[in-house]
Amino acid sequence: MTKETVASRVESSAVGQVSTSEADRTQEPHEGMTFESEEAARTYYDEYAGTAGFITRVMSSRKSERDGSIISRGLGCRGIPDNQRPGSFASQKRDRRRDACTAMILVKREKPGMWVVRKLVRDHNHPLVMSPTKRRPIFDEKDKRIQELTAELRIKKRLSAAYQEQLLSLVKDVESHSEHLSTKVQAVHRILKELEAKRQELSNPSIQHK
């Protein structure tokens, strides 16, 4: 495999790890959307909720039995705000239980550094604060530019790490090859010395009769 082929594969791999996640974050939420962490998913859904006209809440969490870390998180709509509900505090609590909104996303940790939306419920059972026709884009042009620059920076960092790994691998190969050559050179040098001693012995009869 040539150095150009290795470099091409490293670059393609590093770019692919970032592009899906960064591109999706400028879109409406959908199943299969990826994030680099659970915090990134929560931040995205909070921002999306703010532009869509609802308030978020944590609906569920699941921890790893091995190390206790969070491996899935359910984020959903809190429903109609209390200040928009008519009636007393007690009746508002009853209304919340009865009218709990089911709009939500479920993100799961597929592997380190990759959280994926595995379930999505878009529909709300209550009117949103902001009309859908008046929603602004989730990200304006400045935000998108920041996302693009961040993605580019991450690609460069991952390319640098990948090239460093390849370089270390090549250095190890060279060192191993050098050790092998050194052993061969020593063997050849020893044989040459033995041959030279033999030649001198044959060319000097006085040495033979001692």
Coordinates of N, CA and C in Angstrom, one line a residue:
M1 N 0.9 -1.2 0.0 CA 0.0 0.0 0.0 C 0.9 1.2 0.0
T2 N 0.6 2.2 -0.9 CA 1.5 3.4 -1.0 C 1.1 4.4 0.1
K3 N 2.1 5.4 0.3 CA 1.8 6.4 1.3 C 0.6 7.2 1.0
E4 N 0.4 7.5 -0.4 CA -0.7 8.3 -0.8 C -2.0 7.5 -0.5
T5 N -2.1 6.2 -0.7 CA -3.3 5.5 -0.4 C -3.6 5.5 1.1
V6 N -2.6 5.3 2.0 CA -2.8 5.4 3.4 C -3.3 6.7 3.8
A7 N -2.7 7.8 3.3 CA -3.1 9.2 3.6 C -4.5 9.4 3.2
S8 N -4.9 8.9 2.0 CA -6.3 9.1 1.5 C -7.3 8.4 2.4
R9 N -6.9 7.2 2.9 CA -7.9 6.5 3.7 C -8.0 7.1 5.1
V10 N -6.9 7.6 5.6 CA -6.9 8.3 6.9 C -7.8 9.5 6.9
E11 N -7.6 10.3 5.8 CA -8.3 11.5 5.6 C -9.8 11.3 5.5
S12 N -10.2 10.3 4.7 CA -11.6 9.9 4.4 C -12.2 9.5 5.7
S13 N -11.5 8.7 6.5 CA -12.0 8.2 7.8 C -12.3 9.4 8.8
A14 N -11.3 10.3 8.9 CA -11.4 11.4 9.8 C -12.5 12.3 9.4
V15 N -12.7 12.6 8.1 CA -13.7 13.5 7.7 C -15.1 12.8 7.9
G16 N -15.2 11.6 7.6 CA -16.5 10.9 7.8 C -17.0 10.9 9.2
Q17 N -16.1 10.8 10.2 CA -16.5 10.8 11.6 C -17.1 12.1 12.0
V18 N -16.9 13.2 11.3 CA -17.4 14.5 11.8 C -18.6 14.9 10.9
S19 N -18.5 14.7 9.6 CA -19.5 15.3 8.7 C -20.9 15.0 9.0
T20 N -21.2 13.8 9.4 CA -22.6 13.4 9.6 C -23.2 14.1 10.8
S21 N -22.4 14.2 11.9 CA -22.9 14.8 13.1 C -23.0 16.3 12.9
E22 N -22.1 17.0 12.3 CA -22.1 18.4 12.1 C -23.2 18.9 11.1
A23 N -23.4 18.1 10.1 CA -24.4 18.5 9.1 C -25.8 18.3 9.7
D24 N -26.0 17.3 10.4 CA -27.4 17.0 10.9 C -27.8 18.1 12.0
R25 N -26.8 18.7 12.6 CA -27.1 19.6 13.7 C -27.7 20.9 13.2
T26 N -27.7 21.1 11.9 CA -28.4 22.3 11.3 C -29.7 22.0 10.8
Q27 N -30.2 20.8 11.1 CA -31.5 20.3 10.6 C -32.5 20.1 11.7
E28 N -33.8 19.8 11.3 CA -34.8 19.4 12.2 C -34.4 18.1 12.8
P29 N -34.8 17.8 14.1 CA -34.4 16.5 14.6 C -35.0 15.4 13.9
H30 N -34.3 14.3 13.8 CA -34.7 13.1 13.1 C -34.0 11.9 13.6
E31 N -34.6 10.7 13.5 CA -34.0 9.5 13.9 C -32.7 9.2 13.1
G32 N -31.7 8.8 13.9 CA -30.4 8.6 13.2 C -29.4 9.8 13.4
M33 N -29.9 10.9 13.9 CA -29.1 12.1 14.1 C -28.0 11.8 15.1
T34 N -26.8 12.2 14.9 CA -25.7 11.9 15.8 C -25.2 13.1 16.5
F35 N -24.7 12.9 17.7 CA -24.0 13.9 18.6 C -22.8 13.3 19.2
E36 N -21.9 14.2 19.6 CA -20.6 13.7 20.2 C -20.7 13.4 21.7
S37 N -21.8 13.9 22.3 CA -22.0 13.6 23.7 C -23.5 13.8 24.1
E38 N -23.8 13.3 25.3 CA -25.2 13.5 25.7 C -25.5 14.9 26.0
E39 N -24.5 15.7 26.5 CA -24.6 17.1 26.7 C -24.9 17.9 25.4
A40 N -24.2 17.5 24.3 CA -24.5 18.1 23.0 C -25.9 17.9 22.5
A41 N -26.4 16.6 22.8 CA -27.8 16.3 22.4 C -28.8 17.2 23.2
R42 N -28.5 17.3 24.5 CA -29.4 18.1 25.3 C -29.4 19.6 24.9
T43 N -28.2 20.1 24.6 CA -28.1 21.5 24.2 C -28.8 21.7 22.9
Y44 N -28.7 20.8 21.9 CA -29.4 20.9 20.7 C -30.9 20.9 20.9
Y45 N -31.4 19.9 21.7 CA -32.8 19.8 21.9 C -33.4 21.0 22.6
D46 N -32.6 21.6 23.6 CA -33.1 22.8 24.3 C -33.2 24.0 23.3
E47 N -32.2 24.1 22.4 CA -32.2 25.2 21.4 C -33.4 25.0 20.4
Y48 N -33.6 23.8 20.0 CA -34.7 23.5 19.1 C -36.0 23.8 19.8
A49 N -36.2 23.4 21.1 CA -37.4 23.6 21.8 C -37.7 25.1 21.9
G50 N -36.6 25.9 22.1 CA -36.7 27.3 22.3 C -37.3 28.0 21.0
T51 N -36.8 27.5 19.9 CA -37.3 28.1 18.6 C -38.7 27.5 18.2
A52 N -39.0 26.3 18.7 CA -40.3 25.7 18.3 C -41.4 26.2 19.2
G53 N -41.0 26.5 20.4 CA -42.1 27.1 21.3 C -42.5 26.1 22.5
F54 N -41.6 25.3 23.0 CA -41.9 24.5 24.1 C -40.7 24.4 25.0
I55 N -40.9 23.9 26.2 CA -39.9 23.7 27.3 C -39.6 22.3 27.4
T56 N -38.3 22.0 27.6 CA -37.9 20.6 27.7 C -37.8 20.1 29.1
R57 N -37.7 18.8 29.2 CA -37.5 18.1 30.5 C -36.8 16.8 30.3
V58 N -36.2 16.3 31.3 CA -35.6 14.9 31.3 C -36.6 13.9 31.6
M59 N -36.9 13.0 30.7 CA -38.0 12.0 30.9 C -37.4 10.7 31.4
S60 N -36.3 10.3 31.0 CA -35.7 9.0 31.4 C -34.2 9.0 31.3
S61 N -33.6 8.2 32.1 CA -32.1 8.0 32.0 C -31.8 6.5 32.2
R62 N -30.8 6.0 31.6 CA -30.3 4.6 31.8 C -28.8 4.6 32.0
K63 N -28.4 3.9 33.0 CA -27.0 3.9 33.3 C -26.4 2.5 33.0
S64 N -25.1 2.5 32.7 CA -24.3 1.3 32.4 C -24.2 0.5 33.7
E65 N -24.5 -0.8 33.6 CA -24.3 -1.7 34.8 C -22.8 -1.9 35.1
R66 N -21.9 -1.6 34.1 CA -20.5 -1.8 34.3 C -19.8 -0.7 35.1
D67 N -20.1 0.6 34.6 CA -19.4 1.7 35.3 C -20.3 2.8 35.7
G68 N -21.6 2.6 35.6 CA -22.6 3.6 36.1 C -22.7 4.9 35.2
S69 N -22.1 4.9 34.1 CA -22.2 6.1 33.2 C -23.5 6.1 32.5
I70 N -24.0 7.2 32.1 CA -25.3 7.4 31.3 C -25.1 6.8 29.9
I71 N -26.0 5.9 29.5 CA -25.9 5.3 28.2 C -27.1 5.6 27.3
S72 N -28.2 6.2 27.9 CA -29.3 6.6 27.1 C -30.0 7.7 27.9
R73 N -30.7 8.6 27.2 CA -31.4 9.8 27.8 C -32.6 10.1 27.0
G74 N -33.7 10.2 27.7 CA -35.0 10.6 27.1 C -35.3 12.0 27.4
L75 N -35.4 12.9 26.4 CA -35.7 14.3 26.5 C -37.1 14.6 25.9
G76 N -37.9 15.3 26.6 CA -39.2 15.5 26.1 C -39.8 16.9 26.4
C77 N -41.0 17.1 26.0 CA -41.7 18.4 26.2 C -42.3 18.4 27.6
R78 N -42.2 19.6 28.3 CA -42.7 19.7 29.6 C -44.2 19.9 29.6
G79 N -44.7 20.3 28.4 CA -46.2 20.5 28.3 C -46.5 22.0 28.4
I80 N -47.8 22.3 28.7 CA -48.2 23.7 28.8 C -47.6 24.3 30.1
P81 N -47.0 25.4 30.0 CA -46.4 26.1 31.2 C -47.5 26.4 32.2
D82 N -47.2 26.4 33.5 CA -48.2 26.6 34.5 C -48.8 28.0 34.4
N83 N -48.0 29.0 34.0 CA -48.6 30.3 33.9 C -49.6 30.5 32.8
Q84 N -49.7 29.4 31.9 CA -50.7 29.5 30.9 C -51.9 28.5 31.2
R85 N -51.9 27.9 32.3 CA -53.0 27.0 32.7 C -54.0 27.8 33.6
P86 N -55.3 27.6 33.3 CA -56.3 28.3 34.1 C -56.5 27.5 35.4
G87 N -57.1 28.1 36.4 CA -57.5 27.4 37.6 C -56.4 27.5 38.7
S88 N -56.7 26.7 39.8 CA -55.8 26.7 41.0 C -54.6 25.9 40.8
F89 N -53.7 25.9 41.8 CA -52.5 25.2 41.7 C -52.8 23.7 41.7
A90 N -53.7 23.2 42.5 CA -54.1 21.8 42.5 C -54.6 21.3 41.2
S91 N -55.5 22.2 40.6 CA -56.0 21.7 39.3 C -55.0 21.7 38.2
Q92 N -54.0 22.6 38.3 CA -52.9 22.7 37.4 C -52.1 21.4 37.5
K93 N -51.8 20.9 38.7 CA -51.1 19.6 38.8 C -51.9 18.5 38.2
R94 N -53.2 18.4 38.4 CA -54.0 17.4 37.8 C -53.9 17.5 36.3
D95 N -54.0 18.7 35.8 CA -53.9 18.9 34.3 C -52.6 18.4 33.8
R96 N -51.5 18.7 34.5 CA -50.2 18.2 34.0 C -50.1 16.7 33.9
R97 N -50.7 16.0 34.9 CA -50.6 14.6 34.9 C -51.5 14.0 33.7
R98 N -52.7 14.7 33.5 CA -53.6 14.2 32.5 C -53.1 14.5 31.1
D99 N -52.6 15.7 31.0 CA -52.2 16.2 29.6 C -50.7 16.1 29.3
A100 N -50.0 15.2 30.0 CA -48.6 15.1 29.8 C -48.3 14.9 28.3
C101 N -47.4 15.8 27.8 CA -47.1 15.8 26.3 C -46.1 14.6 26.1
T102 N -46.3 14.0 24.9 CA -45.5 12.8 24.6 C -44.4 13.2 23.6
A103 N -44.3 14.4 23.1 CA -43.2 14.8 22.2 C -41.9 14.6 22.9
M104 N -41.0 13.9 22.2 CA -39.7 13.6 22.9 C -38.7 13.0 21.9
I105 N -37.4 13.0 22.3 CA -36.4 12.2 21.6 C -35.7 11.3 22.6
L106 N -35.2 10.2 22.1 CA -34.4 9.3 22.9 C -33.0 9.1 22.3
V107 N -32.0 9.5 23.0 CA -30.6 9.4 22.5 C -29.9 8.3 23.2
K108 N -29.1 7.4 22.5 CA -28.4 6.3 23.1 C -26.9 6.4 22.7
R109 N -26.1 6.0 23.6 CA -24.6 6.0 23.3 C -24.3 4.7 22.6
E110 N -24.0 4.8 21.3 CA -23.6 3.7 20.5 C -22.2 3.2 20.7
K111 N -21.3 4.2 20.9 CA -19.9 4.0 21.2 C -19.3 5.3 21.8
P112 N -18.1 5.3 22.3 CA -17.6 6.5 22.9 C -17.5 7.6 21.8
G113 N -18.1 8.8 22.2 CA -18.1 9.9 21.2 C -19.2 9.9 20.2
M114 N -20.2 9.0 20.3 CA -21.3 8.9 19.4 C -22.6 8.6 20.1
W115 N -23.5 9.6 20.1 CA -24.8 9.4 20.6 C -25.8 9.5 19.5
V116 N -26.7 8.6 19.4 CA -27.6 8.6 18.2 C -29.1 8.7 18.7
V117 N -29.9 9.5 17.9 CA -31.3 9.6 18.2 C -32.0 8.3 17.7
R118 N -32.5 7.5 18.6 CA -33.1 6.2 18.3 C -34.7 6.3 18.3
K119 N -35.2 7.3 18.9 CA -36.7 7.5 18.9 C -37.0 8.9 18.9
L120 N -38.1 9.3 18.1 CA -38.5 10.7 18.0 C -40.0 10.8 17.9
V121 N -40.6 11.6 18.7 CA -42.0 11.9 18.6 C -42.1 13.4 18.5
R122 N -42.6 13.8 17.3 CA -42.7 15.2 17.0 C -43.9 15.9 17.5
D123 N -45.1 15.2 17.5 CA -46.4 15.9 17.7 C -46.6 16.2 19.2
H124 N -47.1 17.4 19.4 CA -47.4 17.9 20.8 C -49.0 17.8 20.9
N125 N -49.4 17.6 22.2 CA -50.9 17.5 22.4 C -51.4 18.9 23.0
H126 N -50.7 19.9 22.7 CA -51.0 21.3 23.2 C -50.5 22.3 22.2
P127 N -51.1 23.5 22.2 CA -50.6 24.5 21.3 C -49.2 25.0 21.7
L128 N -48.3 25.3 20.8 CA -47.0 25.8 21.1 C -47.1 27.3 21.3
V129 N -46.1 27.8 22.0 CA -46.1 29.2 22.3 C -45.9 30.0 21.0
M130 N -45.1 29.5 20.1 CA -44.8 30.2 18.8 C -45.4 29.4 17.7
S131 N -46.1 30.2 16.8 CA -46.8 29.5 15.7 C -45.7 29.0 14.7
P132 N -45.9 27.7 14.2 CA -44.9 27.2 13.3 C -44.6 28.1 12.1
T133 N -45.5 28.9 11.6 CA -45.2 29.8 10.5 C -44.3 30.9 10.9
K134 N -44.2 31.2 12.2 CA -43.3 32.3 12.6 C -42.0 31.8 13.2
R135 N -41.8 30.5 13.2 CA -40.5 30.0 13.7 C -39.3 30.5 12.9
R136 N -38.3 30.9 13.5 CA -37.0 31.3 12.8 C -36.2 30.0 12.7
P137 N -35.3 30.0 11.8 CA -34.4 28.8 11.6 C -33.7 28.5 12.9
I138 N -33.4 27.2 13.2 CA -32.8 26.8 14.4 C -31.4 27.5 14.5
F139 N -30.7 27.6 13.4 CA -29.4 28.2 13.4 C -29.4 29.3 12.3
D140 N -29.0 30.6 12.7 CA -28.9 31.6 11.7 C -27.5 31.4 11.0
E141 N -27.2 32.3 10.0 CA -26.0 32.2 9.2 C -24.7 32.2 10.1
K142 N -24.7 33.1 11.1 CA -23.6 33.1 12.0 C -23.3 31.8 12.7
D143 N -24.5 31.2 13.2 CA -24.4 29.9 13.9 C -23.9 28.8 13.0
K144 N -24.4 28.9 11.7 CA -24.0 27.8 10.8 C -22.5 28.0 10.4
R145 N -22.0 29.2 10.3 CA -20.6 29.4 10.0 C -19.7 28.9 11.2
I146 N -20.2 29.2 12.4 CA -19.5 28.6 13.6 C -19.4 27.1 13.5
Q147 N -20.6 26.5 13.2 CA -20.6 25.0 13.1 C -19.6 24.5 12.0
E148 N -19.6 25.2 10.9 CA -18.7 24.8 9.8 C -17.2 24.9 10.2
L149 N -16.9 26.0 10.9 CA -15.5 26.2 11.3 C -15.1 25.2 12.4
T150 N -16.1 24.9 13.3 CA -15.8 23.9 14.3 C -15.6 22.5 13.7
A151 N -16.5 22.2 12.7 CA -16.3 20.9 12.1 C -15.0 20.8 11.4
E152 N -14.6 21.9 10.7 CA -13.3 21.9 10.0 C -12.1 21.8 11.0
L153 N -12.2 22.4 12.2 CA -11.2 22.3 13.2 C -11.1 20.9 13.7
R154 N -12.2 20.2 13.9 CA -12.2 18.9 14.4 C -11.6 17.9 13.4
I155 N -12.0 18.2 12.1 CA -11.4 17.3 11.1 C -9.9 17.4 11.1
K156 N -9.3 18.7 11.2 CA -7.9 18.8 11.2 C -7.2 18.2 12.4
K157 N -7.9 18.3 13.5 CA -7.4 17.6 14.7 C -7.3 16.1 14.6
R158 N -8.4 15.6 14.0 CA -8.4 14.1 13.9 C -7.5 13.7 12.8
L159 N -7.3 14.5 11.7 CA -6.3 14.1 10.7 C -4.9 14.1 11.3
S160 N -4.6 15.2 12.2 CA -3.3 15.2 12.8 C -3.1 14.0 13.7
A161 N -4.1 13.6 14.5 CA -3.9 12.4 15.3 C -3.7 11.2 14.5
A162 N -4.5 11.1 13.4 CA -4.4 9.9 12.5 C -3.0 9.8 11.9
Y163 N -2.5 11.0 11.4 CA -1.2 11.0 10.7 C -0.1 10.7 11.8
Q164 N -0.3 11.2 13.0 CA 0.7 10.9 14.0 C 0.8 9.4 14.3
E165 N -0.4 8.8 14.4 CA -0.5 7.3 14.6 C 0.2 6.5 13.5
Q166 N 0.0 7.0 12.2 CA 0.6 6.3 11.1 C 2.1 6.5 11.1
L167 N 2.6 7.7 11.5 CA 4.0 8.0 11.6 C 4.7 7.1 12.7
L168 N 4.0 7.0 13.8 CA 4.6 6.1 14.9 C 4.7 4.7 14.4
S169 N 3.7 4.2 13.7 CA 3.7 2.9 13.1 C 4.9 2.7 12.2
L170 N 5.1 3.7 11.3 CA 6.2 3.6 10.3 C 7.5 3.6 11.1
V171 N 7.6 4.5 12.1 CA 8.9 4.5 12.9 C 9.2 3.2 13.5
K172 N 8.2 2.5 14.1 CA 8.4 1.2 14.6 C 8.8 0.2 13.6
D173 N 8.2 0.3 12.4 CA 8.6 -0.6 11.3 C 10.1 -0.4 10.9
V174 N 10.5 0.9 10.8 CA 11.8 1.2 10.5 C 12.8 0.7 11.5
E175 N 12.5 0.9 12.8 CA 13.3 0.4 13.9 C 13.5 -1.1 13.9
S176 N 12.4 -1.8 13.7 CA 12.4 -3.2 13.6 C 13.3 -3.7 12.4
H177 N 13.1 -3.0 11.3 CA 13.9 -3.4 10.1 C 15.4 -3.1 10.3
S178 N 15.7 -1.9 11.0 CA 17.0 -1.5 11.3 C 17.7 -2.6 12.2
E179 N 17.0 -3.0 13.2 CA 17.6 -4.0 14.1 C 17.9 -5.3 13.3
H180 N 17.0 -5.7 12.4 CA 17.2 -6.9 11.6 C 18.5 -6.7 10.7
L181 N 18.6 -5.5 10.1 CA 19.7 -5.2 9.2 C 21.0 -5.2 10.1
S182 N 20.9 -4.6 11.3 CA 22.1 -4.6 12.1 C 22.6 -6.0 12.5
T183 N 21.7 -6.9 12.8 CA 22.1 -8.3 13.0 C 22.8 -8.9 11.8
K184 N 22.3 -8.6 10.7 CA 22.9 -9.2 9.4 C 24.2 -8.6 9.2
V185 N 24.4 -7.3 9.4 CA 25.7 -6.6 9.2 C 26.7 -7.2 10.1
Q186 N 26.3 -7.4 11.4 CA 27.3 -7.9 12.3 C 27.7 -9.4 11.9
A187 N 26.8 -10.1 11.4 CA 27.1 -11.5 11.0 C 28.1 -11.5 9.8
V188 N 27.8 -10.6 8.8 CA 28.7 -10.4 7.7 C 30.1 -10.0 8.1
H189 N 30.1 -9.0 9.0 CA 31.4 -8.5 9.5 C 32.2 -9.6 10.1
R190 N 31.5 -10.4 10.9 CA 32.2 -11.5 11.6 C 32.8 -12.5 10.6
I191 N 32.0 -12.8 9.6 CA 32.4 -13.8 8.5 C 33.6 -13.2 7.8
L192 N 33.6 -11.9 7.5 CA 34.7 -11.3 6.7 C 36.0 -11.3 7.6
K193 N 35.8 -11.1 8.9 CA 37.0 -11.2 9.7 C 37.6 -12.6 9.7
E194 N 36.7 -13.6 9.8 CA 37.2 -14.9 9.8 C 37.9 -15.3 8.4
L195 N 37.3 -14.8 7.3 CA 37.9 -15.0 6.0 C 39.2 -14.4 5.9
E196 N 39.3 -13.1 6.4 CA 40.6 -12.4 6.4 C 41.7 -13.1 7.2
A197 N 41.3 -13.6 8.3 CA 42.3 -14.3 9.2 C 42.7 -15.6 8.4
K198 N 41.8 -16.3 7.8 CA 42.1 -17.5 7.0 C 43.0 -17.2 5.9
R199 N 42.7 -16.0 5.2 CA 43.6 -15.6 4.0 C 45.0 -15.3 4.5
Q200 N 45.1 -14.6 5.6 CA 46.5 -14.3 6.1 C 47.2 -15.6 6.5
E201 N 46.5 -16.5 7.1 CA 47.1 -17.8 7.5 C 47.6 -18.5 6.3
L202 N 46.8 -18.5 5.2 CA 47.2 -19.3 4.0 C 48.4 -18.6 3.3
S203 N 48.4 -17.2 3.4 CA 49.4 -16.5 2.7 C 50.8 -16.4 3.4
N204 N 50.8 -16.8 4.7 CA 52.0 -16.7 5.5 C 52.3 -18.0 6.1
P205 N 53.2 -18.8 5.4 CA 53.5 -20.1 5.8 C 54.1 -20.2 7.2
S206 N 54.8 -19.1 7.7 CA 55.4 -19.2 9.0 C 54.3 -19.3 10.1
I207 N 53.1 -18.8 9.8 CA 52.0 -18.9 10.8 C 51.5 -20.3 10.9
Q208 N 51.5 -21.0 9.7 CA 51.0 -22.4 9.7 C 51.9 -23.3 10.5
H209 N 53.3 -23.0 10.6 CA 54.2 -23.9 11.3 C 54.5 -23.6 12.7
K210 N 53.8 -22.6 13.2 CA 54.0 -22.2 14.6 C 53.2 -23.2 15.5

